[in-house]
Amino acid sequence: MRMVDLIIKKRDGHELTDQEIAFWIKGYTDGSIPDYQSSAMNMAIFYKGMNNREIATLTDCMEHSGEVIDLSAIKGIKVDKHSTGGVGDKTSLVLGPMVAACGAKLAKMSGRGLGHTGGTLDKLESIPNLCVRKTKEEMIDQVNKIGIAIIGQTQSLVPADKKLYALRDVTGTVESIPLIAASVMSKKLASGTDAIILDVTVGEGAFMKNMDSARTLAHTMVNIGKSLKRDTIAVLSDMSEPLGNAVGNSLEVKEVIAALHGHGPKDLMELCYTSGSIMLVQAKICKSREEARNKLEEVIQNGAAFNKFVEMVEAQNGDISYILNPEKFEVSKNVIELRAEKDGYIKEINALGIGEAAMKLGAGRETLEDIIDMSAGIVLAHKVGDFVQKGDLLCTAYTNKEDVDNVLEEIVNAYEFSDDPVWALPVIREIIS
Ligand code: URA
């Protein structure tokens, strides 16, 4: 078999056989197929797509390109969550402790942020000393003790995705439904969970810009999960404006702490309650989503979810004094307030614009080698639909960089105003099961 023939076959719109897909993934993982041929294949798939059988085979080959984790040493139903990425998306850090406080078992392996999207691991690492590098055995032990662990993916987990994702990121082939579906589902399946909730983001700040493509991606992933006997449900969530108010690592952790104390932004909490309700039913802890929602509201009100977060940070060697006193987090040298230039309703806060601006302030990385400034980012004072008067605070930018006038201009340009009232889209757009 020659890789060039497979590229041509896909380029011309034909189906690849299971053996051909296996040949590509095995060869790319072991280095016998070079980056340039895999790039060409990714681009061919981007344009010509894959049918369900090809996507299932690609997922299976990627899942088995490395270690498949056995979580049977953890008692009960293991639940896991994956988001297709967004701006200000700190959901896992709020949702994880909430469901764990209700008795669910969450062994979560997360990734780092790239480009305009943030990564859960980077956010966690803004807590001084917190360790995300744990072995599988340590993770299992932690989940058995306290019900939750959020760690970095081990090197041996889906090595094909590590190589392919990095390649897609620099070759304009991230936004492909078959490639995203296989990337996400191979990781979830390899990480050994029983039930999966997928947060498929949709809008300007997401890979899926419209509902049609988000729905197709969600159905594709749910079908893969179900065909492999995993209880898989997708929540389509709005990512046209950033989620919550904070964008940037320690700024988001501070928002997580406030949310766990019951002071979270409405959209973030709604996403956590909806996703959490589904997870508690998947975990067979509750019989209905209504019962689950009441339980989740209770663990926010009685402090159990916050205490679970503290337990997790402590178990991962993080300095809990920062969680107990969030004012201890270092504040950037430059704190710049941006104010409304006229009266009006906020019609748009472009998530992509805000995400890219936050990255340029130091909160994100353009390449995997870049070092993140944990204190940098943007905190919104208002959300879409709010009325502001001239001079009101729109948002605050935090940075240790100088000469950021261009970035500040980009932030202002992310806003659109209207003289007429505007209603924000609901954060939960649809649930697909
Ligand atoms: N998240 C992933 O894990 N993979 C993708 O391809 C896109 C988003």
Short mmCIF file of N, CA, C and O in Angstrom, two decimals, residues 50-112:
data_model
loop_
_atom_site.label_atom_id
_atom_site.label_comp_id
_atom_site.label_asym_id
_atom_site.label_seq_id
_atom_site.Cartn_x
_atom_site.Cartn_y
_atom_site.Cartn_z
N MET A 50 -15.99 12.10 5.24
CA MET A 50 -15.90 10.65 5.44
C MET A 50 -17.30 10.16 5.77
O MET A 50 -18.09 10.91 6.38
N ASN A 51 -17.61 8.92 5.41
CA ASN A 51 -18.91 8.39 5.83
C ASN A 51 -18.79 7.82 7.25
O ASN A 51 -17.69 7.80 7.83
N ASN A 52 -19.93 7.39 7.80
CA ASN A 52 -19.93 6.95 9.21
C ASN A 52 -18.99 5.78 9.45
O ASN A 52 -18.34 5.71 10.50
N ARG A 53 -18.92 4.87 8.50
CA ARG A 53 -18.03 3.72 8.68
C ARG A 53 -16.57 4.18 8.72
O ARG A 53 -15.78 3.75 9.57
N GLU A 54 -16.21 5.09 7.84
CA GLU A 54 -14.81 5.58 7.83
C GLU A 54 -14.49 6.31 9.15
O GLU A 54 -13.42 6.15 9.71
N ILE A 55 -15.46 7.12 9.62
CA ILE A 55 -15.21 7.88 10.87
C ILE A 55 -15.06 6.91 12.05
O ILE A 55 -14.17 7.07 12.90
N ALA A 56 -15.91 5.87 12.07
CA ALA A 56 -15.82 4.89 13.18
C ALA A 56 -14.47 4.18 13.13
O ALA A 56 -13.82 3.96 14.16
N THR A 57 -14.02 3.84 11.94
CA THR A 57 -12.72 3.14 11.81
C THR A 57 -11.57 4.07 12.20
O THR A 57 -10.64 3.67 12.92
N LEU A 58 -11.65 5.33 11.75
CA LEU A 58 -10.60 6.29 12.10
C LEU A 58 -10.53 6.45 13.63
O LEU A 58 -9.45 6.44 14.23
N THR A 59 -11.70 6.57 14.26
CA THR A 59 -11.76 6.71 15.72
C THR A 59 -11.11 5.49 16.39
O THR A 59 -10.29 5.63 17.31
N ASP A 60 -11.49 4.32 15.91
CA ASP A 60 -10.99 3.08 16.51
C ASP A 60 -9.46 2.97 16.35
O ASP A 60 -8.75 2.63 17.30
N CYS A 61 -8.96 3.30 15.16
CA CYS A 61 -7.50 3.22 14.93
C CYS A 61 -6.78 4.23 15.81
O CYS A 61 -5.70 3.93 16.37
N MET A 62 -7.34 5.43 15.94
CA MET A 62 -6.70 6.45 16.79
C MET A 62 -6.75 6.02 18.26
O MET A 62 -5.75 6.10 18.98
N GLU A 63 -7.91 5.52 18.70
CA GLU A 63 -8.04 5.08 20.10
C GLU A 63 -6.96 4.05 20.43
O GLU A 63 -6.33 4.10 21.49
N HIS A 64 -6.74 3.11 19.50
CA HIS A 64 -5.79 2.02 19.77
C HIS A 64 -4.36 2.34 19.32
O HIS A 64 -3.52 1.46 19.27
N SER A 65 -4.09 3.62 19.02
CA SER A 65 -2.70 3.98 18.63
C SER A 65 -1.80 4.02 19.87
O SER A 65 -0.59 4.12 19.76
N GLY A 66 -2.41 3.97 21.06
CA GLY A 66 -1.62 3.98 22.30
C GLY A 66 -2.34 3.19 23.36
O GLY A 66 -3.13 2.28 23.05
N GLU A 67 -2.12 3.59 24.60
CA GLU A 67 -2.69 2.85 25.72
C GLU A 67 -4.20 3.12 25.85
O GLU A 67 -4.65 4.26 25.67
N VAL A 68 -4.96 2.07 26.12
CA VAL A 68 -6.38 2.24 26.43
C VAL A 68 -6.52 2.00 27.93
O VAL A 68 -6.12 0.94 28.44
N ILE A 69 -7.03 3.00 28.62
CA ILE A 69 -7.00 2.94 30.09
C ILE A 69 -8.16 2.12 30.65
O ILE A 69 -9.29 2.23 30.17
N ASP A 70 -7.83 1.32 31.63
CA ASP A 70 -8.83 0.49 32.29
C ASP A 70 -9.18 1.14 33.64
O ASP A 70 -8.33 1.22 34.52
N LEU A 71 -10.40 1.65 33.74
CA LEU A 71 -10.80 2.33 34.99
C LEU A 71 -11.62 1.42 35.89
O LEU A 71 -12.29 1.88 36.81
N SER A 72 -11.55 0.09 35.63
CA SER A 72 -12.43 -0.80 36.40
C SER A 72 -12.08 -0.82 37.89
O SER A 72 -12.88 -1.24 38.72
N ALA A 73 -10.89 -0.32 38.23
CA ALA A 73 -10.52 -0.25 39.66
C ALA A 73 -11.30 0.85 40.38
O ALA A 73 -11.25 0.94 41.61
N ILE A 74 -12.00 1.69 39.61
CA ILE A 74 -12.86 2.70 40.25
C ILE A 74 -14.26 2.12 40.30
O ILE A 74 -14.81 1.72 39.26
N LYS A 75 -14.84 2.09 41.50
CA LYS A 75 -16.18 1.50 41.62
C LYS A 75 -17.25 2.44 41.07
O LYS A 75 -17.12 3.65 41.19
N GLY A 76 -18.27 1.88 40.49
CA GLY A 76 -19.40 2.68 40.01
C GLY A 76 -19.22 3.13 38.57
O GLY A 76 -18.23 2.81 37.92
N ILE A 77 -20.21 3.90 38.11
CA ILE A 77 -20.21 4.36 36.72
C ILE A 77 -19.31 5.59 36.61
O ILE A 77 -19.47 6.55 37.35
N LYS A 78 -18.35 5.51 35.70
CA LYS A 78 -17.44 6.65 35.51
C LYS A 78 -18.01 7.56 34.43
O LYS A 78 -18.38 7.09 33.36
N VAL A 79 -18.09 8.86 34.74
CA VAL A 79 -18.62 9.81 33.76
C VAL A 79 -17.49 10.74 33.31
O VAL A 79 -16.55 10.99 34.07
N ASP A 80 -17.57 11.19 32.09
CA ASP A 80 -16.54 12.12 31.61
C ASP A 80 -17.21 13.16 30.72
O ASP A 80 -18.30 12.93 30.19
N LYS A 81 -16.52 14.27 30.56
CA LYS A 81 -17.09 15.39 29.80
C LYS A 81 -16.02 15.93 28.88
O LYS A 81 -14.83 15.95 29.23
N HIS A 82 -16.42 16.34 27.69
CA HIS A 82 -15.45 16.96 26.77
C HIS A 82 -16.12 18.13 26.07
O HIS A 82 -17.26 18.03 25.62
N SER A 83 -15.39 19.24 25.98
CA SER A 83 -15.92 20.39 25.25
C SER A 83 -15.12 20.53 23.96
O SER A 83 -13.92 20.28 23.95
N THR A 84 -15.80 20.93 22.88
CA THR A 84 -15.06 21.13 21.64
C THR A 84 -14.35 22.48 21.64
O THR A 84 -13.76 22.88 20.64
N GLY A 85 -14.39 23.18 22.76
CA GLY A 85 -13.52 24.34 22.92
C GLY A 85 -14.22 25.67 22.78
O GLY A 85 -15.16 25.82 22.00
N GLY A 86 -13.75 26.62 23.59
CA GLY A 86 -14.38 27.93 23.52
C GLY A 86 -13.58 28.98 24.25
O GLY A 86 -12.43 28.74 24.64
N VAL A 87 -14.21 30.12 24.43
CA VAL A 87 -13.55 31.27 25.06
C VAL A 87 -14.21 31.48 26.43
O VAL A 87 -15.43 31.61 26.51
N GLY A 88 -13.39 31.47 27.47
CA GLY A 88 -13.93 31.62 28.82
C GLY A 88 -14.58 30.33 29.32
O GLY A 88 -15.36 30.34 30.27
N ASP A 89 -14.25 29.22 28.68
CA ASP A 89 -14.91 27.95 29.03
C ASP A 89 -14.20 27.27 30.20
O ASP A 89 -13.25 26.52 30.03
N LYS A 90 -14.72 27.58 31.40
CA LYS A 90 -14.14 26.98 32.61
C LYS A 90 -15.11 25.95 33.19
O LYS A 90 -15.08 25.62 34.37
N THR A 91 -16.03 25.47 32.33
CA THR A 91 -17.11 24.59 32.80
C THR A 91 -16.62 23.40 33.62
O THR A 91 -17.17 23.10 34.68
N SER A 92 -15.57 22.71 33.12
CA SER A 92 -15.13 21.47 33.81
C SER A 92 -14.75 21.74 35.25
O SER A 92 -14.96 20.89 36.12
N LEU A 93 -14.18 22.93 35.51
CA LEU A 93 -13.70 23.21 36.87
C LEU A 93 -14.85 23.51 37.84
O LEU A 93 -14.67 23.42 39.05
N VAL A 94 -16.01 23.87 37.30
CA VAL A 94 -17.18 24.10 38.16
C VAL A 94 -18.01 22.81 38.20
O VAL A 94 -18.38 22.32 39.27
N LEU A 95 -18.26 22.27 37.01
CA LEU A 95 -19.11 21.08 36.87
C LEU A 95 -18.51 19.86 37.56
O LEU A 95 -19.22 19.08 38.22
N GLY A 96 -17.20 19.67 37.40
CA GLY A 96 -16.53 18.49 37.98
C GLY A 96 -16.77 18.40 39.48
O GLY A 96 -17.35 17.39 39.96
N PRO A 97 -16.41 19.43 40.25
CA PRO A 97 -16.66 19.36 41.70
C PRO A 97 -18.15 19.25 42.03
O PRO A 97 -18.52 18.60 43.01
N MET A 98 -19.01 19.86 41.22
CA MET A 98 -20.46 19.78 41.51
C MET A 98 -20.93 18.33 41.43
O MET A 98 -21.59 17.83 42.35
N VAL A 99 -20.60 17.64 40.33
CA VAL A 99 -21.11 16.26 40.20
C VAL A 99 -20.39 15.32 41.17
O VAL A 99 -21.00 14.39 41.71
N ALA A 100 -19.10 15.60 41.42
CA ALA A 100 -18.37 14.74 42.38
C ALA A 100 -18.96 14.90 43.79
O ALA A 100 -19.05 13.94 44.54
N ALA A 101 -19.39 16.14 44.12
CA ALA A 101 -19.99 16.37 45.44
C ALA A 101 -21.33 15.62 45.56
O ALA A 101 -21.79 15.36 46.66
N CYS A 102 -21.93 15.29 44.41
CA CYS A 102 -23.18 14.52 44.43
C CYS A 102 -22.92 13.01 44.37
O CYS A 102 -23.86 12.22 44.28
N GLY A 103 -21.66 12.62 44.32
CA GLY A 103 -21.33 11.19 44.35
C GLY A 103 -20.86 10.61 43.03
O GLY A 103 -20.55 9.41 42.96
N ALA A 104 -20.79 11.42 41.95
CA ALA A 104 -20.33 10.88 40.67
C ALA A 104 -18.82 10.68 40.69
O ALA A 104 -18.11 11.32 41.47
N LYS A 105 -18.33 9.79 39.82
CA LYS A 105 -16.88 9.53 39.72
C LYS A 105 -16.37 10.13 38.41
O LYS A 105 -16.78 9.71 37.33
N LEU A 106 -15.48 11.11 38.54
CA LEU A 106 -14.98 11.80 37.34
C LEU A 106 -13.46 11.67 37.28
O LEU A 106 -12.75 12.26 38.09
N ALA A 107 -12.99 10.88 36.31
CA ALA A 107 -11.54 10.75 36.09
C ALA A 107 -11.27 11.43 34.77
O ALA A 107 -11.45 10.84 33.70
N LYS A 108 -10.88 12.69 34.82
CA LYS A 108 -10.83 13.49 33.59
C LYS A 108 -9.42 13.80 33.16
O LYS A 108 -8.61 14.26 33.95
N MET A 109 -9.18 13.52 31.88
CA MET A 109 -7.89 13.89 31.31
C MET A 109 -8.13 15.05 30.35
O MET A 109 -8.90 14.93 29.40
N SER A 110 -7.46 16.16 30.63
CA SER A 110 -7.73 17.38 29.86
C SER A 110 -6.53 17.78 29.03
O SER A 110 -5.41 17.29 29.24
N GLY A 111 -6.77 18.75 28.15
CA GLY A 111 -5.69 19.24 27.29
C GLY A 111 -5.37 20.71 27.57
O GLY A 111 -5.98 21.34 28.43
N ARG A 112 -4.39 21.20 26.81
CA ARG A 112 -3.97 22.59 26.96
C ARG A 112 -4.65 23.45 25.90
O ARG A 112 -5.13 22.95 24.89
#
